[in-house]
Short mmCIF file of C-alpha atoms in Angstrom, two decimals:
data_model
loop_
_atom_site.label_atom_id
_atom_site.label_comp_id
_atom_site.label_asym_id
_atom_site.label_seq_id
_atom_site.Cartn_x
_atom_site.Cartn_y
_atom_site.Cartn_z
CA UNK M 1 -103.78 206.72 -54.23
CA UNK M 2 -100.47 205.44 -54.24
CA UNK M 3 -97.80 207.53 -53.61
CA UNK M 4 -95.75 208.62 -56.28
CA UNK M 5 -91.75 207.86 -56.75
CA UNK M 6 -89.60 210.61 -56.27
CA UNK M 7 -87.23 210.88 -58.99
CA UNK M 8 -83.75 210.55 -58.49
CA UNK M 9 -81.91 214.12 -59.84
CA UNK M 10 -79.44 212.92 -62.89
CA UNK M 11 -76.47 212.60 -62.12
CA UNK M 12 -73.43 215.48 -62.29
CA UNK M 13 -71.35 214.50 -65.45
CA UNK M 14 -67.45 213.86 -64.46
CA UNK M 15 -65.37 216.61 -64.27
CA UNK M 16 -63.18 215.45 -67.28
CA UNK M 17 -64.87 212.18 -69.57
CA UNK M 18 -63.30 211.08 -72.61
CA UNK M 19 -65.09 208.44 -75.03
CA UNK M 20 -62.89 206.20 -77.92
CA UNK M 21 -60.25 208.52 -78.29
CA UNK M 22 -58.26 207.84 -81.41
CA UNK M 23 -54.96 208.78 -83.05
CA UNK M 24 -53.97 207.43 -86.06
CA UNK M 25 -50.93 208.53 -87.55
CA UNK M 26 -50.99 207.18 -91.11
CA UNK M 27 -52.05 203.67 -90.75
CA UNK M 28 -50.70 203.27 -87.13
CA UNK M 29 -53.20 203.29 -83.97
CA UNK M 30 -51.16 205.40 -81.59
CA UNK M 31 -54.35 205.60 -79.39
CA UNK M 32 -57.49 203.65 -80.35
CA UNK M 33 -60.70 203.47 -78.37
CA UNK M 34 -59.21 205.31 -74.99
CA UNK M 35 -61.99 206.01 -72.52
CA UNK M 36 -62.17 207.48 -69.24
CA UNK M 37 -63.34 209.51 -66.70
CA UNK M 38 -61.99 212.05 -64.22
CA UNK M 39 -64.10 212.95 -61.60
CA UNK M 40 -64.16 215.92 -58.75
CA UNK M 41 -61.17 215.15 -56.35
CA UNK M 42 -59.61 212.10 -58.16
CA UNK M 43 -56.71 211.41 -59.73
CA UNK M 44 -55.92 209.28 -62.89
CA UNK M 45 -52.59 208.12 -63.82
CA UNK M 46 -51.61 206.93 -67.47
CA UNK M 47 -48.76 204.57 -67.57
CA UNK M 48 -47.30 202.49 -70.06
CA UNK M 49 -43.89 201.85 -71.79
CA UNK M 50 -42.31 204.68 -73.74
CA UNK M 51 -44.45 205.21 -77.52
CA UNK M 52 -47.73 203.62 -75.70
CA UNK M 53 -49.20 206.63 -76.51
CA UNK M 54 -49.31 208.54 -72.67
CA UNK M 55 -48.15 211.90 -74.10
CA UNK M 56 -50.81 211.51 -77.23
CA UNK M 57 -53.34 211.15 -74.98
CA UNK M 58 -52.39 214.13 -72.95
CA UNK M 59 -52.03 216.38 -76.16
CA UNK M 60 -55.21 215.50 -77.56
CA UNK M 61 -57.13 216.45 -74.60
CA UNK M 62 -55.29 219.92 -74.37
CA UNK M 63 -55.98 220.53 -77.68
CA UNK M 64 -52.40 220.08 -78.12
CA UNK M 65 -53.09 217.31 -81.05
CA UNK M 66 -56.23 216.79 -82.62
CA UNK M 67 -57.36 213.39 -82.30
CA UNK M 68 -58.40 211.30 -85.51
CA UNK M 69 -61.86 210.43 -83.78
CA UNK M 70 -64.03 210.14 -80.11
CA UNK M 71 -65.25 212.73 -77.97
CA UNK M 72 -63.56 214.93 -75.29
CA UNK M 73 -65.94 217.05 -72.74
CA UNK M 74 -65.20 218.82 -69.55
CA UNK M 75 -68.36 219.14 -67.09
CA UNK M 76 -70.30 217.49 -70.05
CA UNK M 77 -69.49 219.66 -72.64
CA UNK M 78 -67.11 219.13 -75.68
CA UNK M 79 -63.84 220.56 -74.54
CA UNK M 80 -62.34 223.85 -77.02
CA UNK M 81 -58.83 224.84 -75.47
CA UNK M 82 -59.66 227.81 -77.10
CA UNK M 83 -62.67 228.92 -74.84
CA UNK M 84 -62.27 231.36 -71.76
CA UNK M 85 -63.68 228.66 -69.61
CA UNK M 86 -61.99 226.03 -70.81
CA UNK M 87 -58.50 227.83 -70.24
CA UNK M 88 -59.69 229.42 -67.09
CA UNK M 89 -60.19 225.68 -65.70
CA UNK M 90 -57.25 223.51 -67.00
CA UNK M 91 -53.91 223.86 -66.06
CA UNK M 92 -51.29 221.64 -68.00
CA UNK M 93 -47.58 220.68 -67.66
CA UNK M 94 -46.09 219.01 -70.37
CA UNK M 95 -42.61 218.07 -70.96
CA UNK M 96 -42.17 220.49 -74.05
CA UNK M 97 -43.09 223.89 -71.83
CA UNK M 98 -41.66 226.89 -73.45
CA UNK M 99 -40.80 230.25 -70.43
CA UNK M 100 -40.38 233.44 -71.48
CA UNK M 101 -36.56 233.92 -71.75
CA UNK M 102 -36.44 237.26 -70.94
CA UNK M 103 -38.43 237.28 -67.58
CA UNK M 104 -36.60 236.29 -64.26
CA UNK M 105 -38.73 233.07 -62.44
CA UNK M 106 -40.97 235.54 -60.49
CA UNK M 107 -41.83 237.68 -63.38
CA UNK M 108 -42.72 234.73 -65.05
CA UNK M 109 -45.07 233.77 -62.42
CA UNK M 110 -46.26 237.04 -61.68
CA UNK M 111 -47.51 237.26 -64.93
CA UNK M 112 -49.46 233.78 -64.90
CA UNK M 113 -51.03 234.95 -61.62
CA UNK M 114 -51.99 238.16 -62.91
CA UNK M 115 -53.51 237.29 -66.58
CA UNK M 116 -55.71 234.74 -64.57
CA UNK M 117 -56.91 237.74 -62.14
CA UNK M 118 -55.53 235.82 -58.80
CA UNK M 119 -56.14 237.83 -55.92
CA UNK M 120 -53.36 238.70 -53.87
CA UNK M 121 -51.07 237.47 -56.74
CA UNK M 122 -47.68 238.27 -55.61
CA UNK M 123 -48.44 236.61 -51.74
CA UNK M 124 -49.18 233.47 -53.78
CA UNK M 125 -46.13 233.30 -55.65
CA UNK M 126 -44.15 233.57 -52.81
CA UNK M 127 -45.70 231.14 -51.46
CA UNK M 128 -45.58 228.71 -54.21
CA UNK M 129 -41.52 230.00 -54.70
CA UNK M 130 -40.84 228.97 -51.02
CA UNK M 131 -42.59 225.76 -51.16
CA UNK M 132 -40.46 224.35 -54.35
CA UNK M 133 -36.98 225.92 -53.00
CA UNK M 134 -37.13 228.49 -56.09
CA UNK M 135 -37.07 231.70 -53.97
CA UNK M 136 -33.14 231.42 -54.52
CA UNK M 137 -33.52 231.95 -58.06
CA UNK M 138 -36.23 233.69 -58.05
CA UNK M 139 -34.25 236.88 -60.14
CA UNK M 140 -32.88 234.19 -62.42
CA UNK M 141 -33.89 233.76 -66.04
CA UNK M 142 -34.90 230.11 -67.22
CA UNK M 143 -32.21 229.86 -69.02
CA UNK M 144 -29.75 229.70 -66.46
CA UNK M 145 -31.63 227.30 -64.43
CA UNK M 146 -30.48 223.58 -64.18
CA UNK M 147 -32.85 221.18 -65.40
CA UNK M 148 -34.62 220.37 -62.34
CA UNK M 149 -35.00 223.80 -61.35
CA UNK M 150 -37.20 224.28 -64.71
CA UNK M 151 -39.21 221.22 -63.96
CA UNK M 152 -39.98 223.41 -60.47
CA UNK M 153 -40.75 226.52 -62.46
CA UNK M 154 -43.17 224.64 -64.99
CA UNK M 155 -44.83 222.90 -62.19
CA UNK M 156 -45.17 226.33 -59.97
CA UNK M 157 -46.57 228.23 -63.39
CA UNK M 158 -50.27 225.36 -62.87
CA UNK M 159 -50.10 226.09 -59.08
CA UNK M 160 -49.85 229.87 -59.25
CA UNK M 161 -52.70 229.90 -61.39
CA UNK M 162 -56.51 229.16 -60.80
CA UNK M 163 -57.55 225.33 -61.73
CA UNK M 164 -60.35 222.61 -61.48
CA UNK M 165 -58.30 219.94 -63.72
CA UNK M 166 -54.51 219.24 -63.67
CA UNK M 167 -52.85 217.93 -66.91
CA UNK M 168 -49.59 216.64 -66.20
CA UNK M 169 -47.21 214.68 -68.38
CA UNK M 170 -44.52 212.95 -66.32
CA UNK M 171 -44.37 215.70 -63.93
CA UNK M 172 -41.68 213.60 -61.54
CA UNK M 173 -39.33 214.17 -64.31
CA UNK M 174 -35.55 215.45 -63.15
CA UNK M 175 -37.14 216.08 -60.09
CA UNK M 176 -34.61 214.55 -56.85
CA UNK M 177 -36.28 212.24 -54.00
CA UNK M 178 -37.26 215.80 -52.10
CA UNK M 179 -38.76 217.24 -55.23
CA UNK M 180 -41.05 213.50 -55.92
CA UNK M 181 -41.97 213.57 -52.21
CA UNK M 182 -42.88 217.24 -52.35
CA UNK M 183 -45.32 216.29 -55.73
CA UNK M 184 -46.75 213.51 -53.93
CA UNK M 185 -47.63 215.31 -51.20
CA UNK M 186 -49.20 218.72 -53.23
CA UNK M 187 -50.75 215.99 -55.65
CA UNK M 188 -53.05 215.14 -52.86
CA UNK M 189 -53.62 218.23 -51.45
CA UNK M 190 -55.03 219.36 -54.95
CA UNK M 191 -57.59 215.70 -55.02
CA UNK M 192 -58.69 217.20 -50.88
CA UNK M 193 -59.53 220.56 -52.70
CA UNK M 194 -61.47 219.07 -54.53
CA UNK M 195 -59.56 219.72 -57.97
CA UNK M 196 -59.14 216.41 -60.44
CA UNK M 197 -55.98 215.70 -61.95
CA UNK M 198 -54.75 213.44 -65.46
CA UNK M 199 -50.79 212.67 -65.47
CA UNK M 200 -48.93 209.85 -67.31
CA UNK M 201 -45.71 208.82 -65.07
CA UNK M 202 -43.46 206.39 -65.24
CA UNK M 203 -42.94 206.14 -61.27
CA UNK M 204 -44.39 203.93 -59.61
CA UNK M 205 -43.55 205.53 -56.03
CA UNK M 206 -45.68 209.08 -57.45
CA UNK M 207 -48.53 206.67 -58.92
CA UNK M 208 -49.22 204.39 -55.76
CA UNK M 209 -49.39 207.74 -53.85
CA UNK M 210 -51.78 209.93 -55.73
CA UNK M 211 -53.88 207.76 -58.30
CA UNK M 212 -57.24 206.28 -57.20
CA UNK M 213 -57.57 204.67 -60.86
CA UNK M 214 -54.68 203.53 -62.96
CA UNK M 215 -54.95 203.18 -66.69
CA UNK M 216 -52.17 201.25 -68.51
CA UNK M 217 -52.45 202.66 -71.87
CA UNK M 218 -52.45 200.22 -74.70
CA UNK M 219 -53.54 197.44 -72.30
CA UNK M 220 -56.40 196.95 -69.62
CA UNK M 221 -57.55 199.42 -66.78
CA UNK M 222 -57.30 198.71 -63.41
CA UNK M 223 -59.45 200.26 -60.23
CA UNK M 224 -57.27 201.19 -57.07
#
């Protein structure tokens, strides 16, 4: 009797898979037929000209904007922003971040790290204060922070936090050659953790360092 082929087990779904995303607005295509896939310890970058559509993408897949048609899923089911797992996994930076204005930085993050149960929460926001330079202003409210300090503070609030996916929409903005170096380098330590992460950028110098696929929106993909 012949022996009988083993079966090969299916494979694992991507960590974050997105199929003809669309968003009209009126009778304009902002985004029309997007796919992609981000897998387990990869990263993705979105680039494009200014009103490709980067920051459309982004916002539909957060739940931010509701696209017009396609399919979004996280481990191969349809993605909700509004479910506990959903939240629990994602953790998004976009350029429109509000901060509570009457919490100091470290209350701020204290209170990320706490409503997502992190254990040991205050050692990891001093860690995560330290590593950006923020431990200065650490009793400071947002509002007196300069402009690259609160690109610091929005990127600290996704690293203080549990995540398995990283949303981040130009993330080397008003950040100085110390701060891009400093993403680069935490950027990849997130992909050897095993964590995925989706960011549209306009530098090339952050892209060539982190992305193992590059998508230029509005045009054709390209493998790294």
């Amino acid at each position: 009797m012949a022996a009988k082929k083993k079966r090969k087990p299916p494979e694992a779904p991507p960590l974050l898979r997105v199929r003809d995303l669309v968003r009209r607005f009126g009778e304009v295509d902002v985004v029309n037929g997007l796919d992609l896939d981000v897998a387990a310890g990869t990263a993705v970058a979105l680039v494009g000209r200014n009103g490709a559509g980067k920051s459309t993408v982004l916002r539909c897949i957060t739940g931010a904007d509701t696209p017009t048609s396609g399919t979004i899923e996280l481990d191969g089911e349809p993605m909700d922003e509004r479910s506990p797992k959903v939240r629990a996994a994602v953790a998004v930076v976009m350029d429109d971040m509000d901060f509570f204005p009457d919490l100091s930085v470290v209350e701020h993050l204290d209170l990320f790290a706490k409503a997502h149960r992190v254990p040991d929460a205050e050692a990891v926001v001093d860690e995560i204060l330290t590593e950006l330079g923020l431990s200065p202003h650490s009793g400071q409210l947002p509002g007196t922070l300069s402009s690259g300090q609160k690109r610091r503070l929005a990127l600290a609030s996704a690293f203080v936090r549990p995540r398995r996916l990283l949303v981040l929409d130009e993330p080397e903005q008003r950040l100085d050659t110390a701060g891009l170096e400093w993403l680069a380098e935490r950027l990849r330590r997130e992909k050897a953790d095993g964590l995925g992460v989706l960011l549209a950028s306009h530098a090339p110098t952050l892209v060539e360092a982190v992305a193992d696929r590059v998508i230029d929106v509005g045009a054709q993909e390209t493998g790294r």
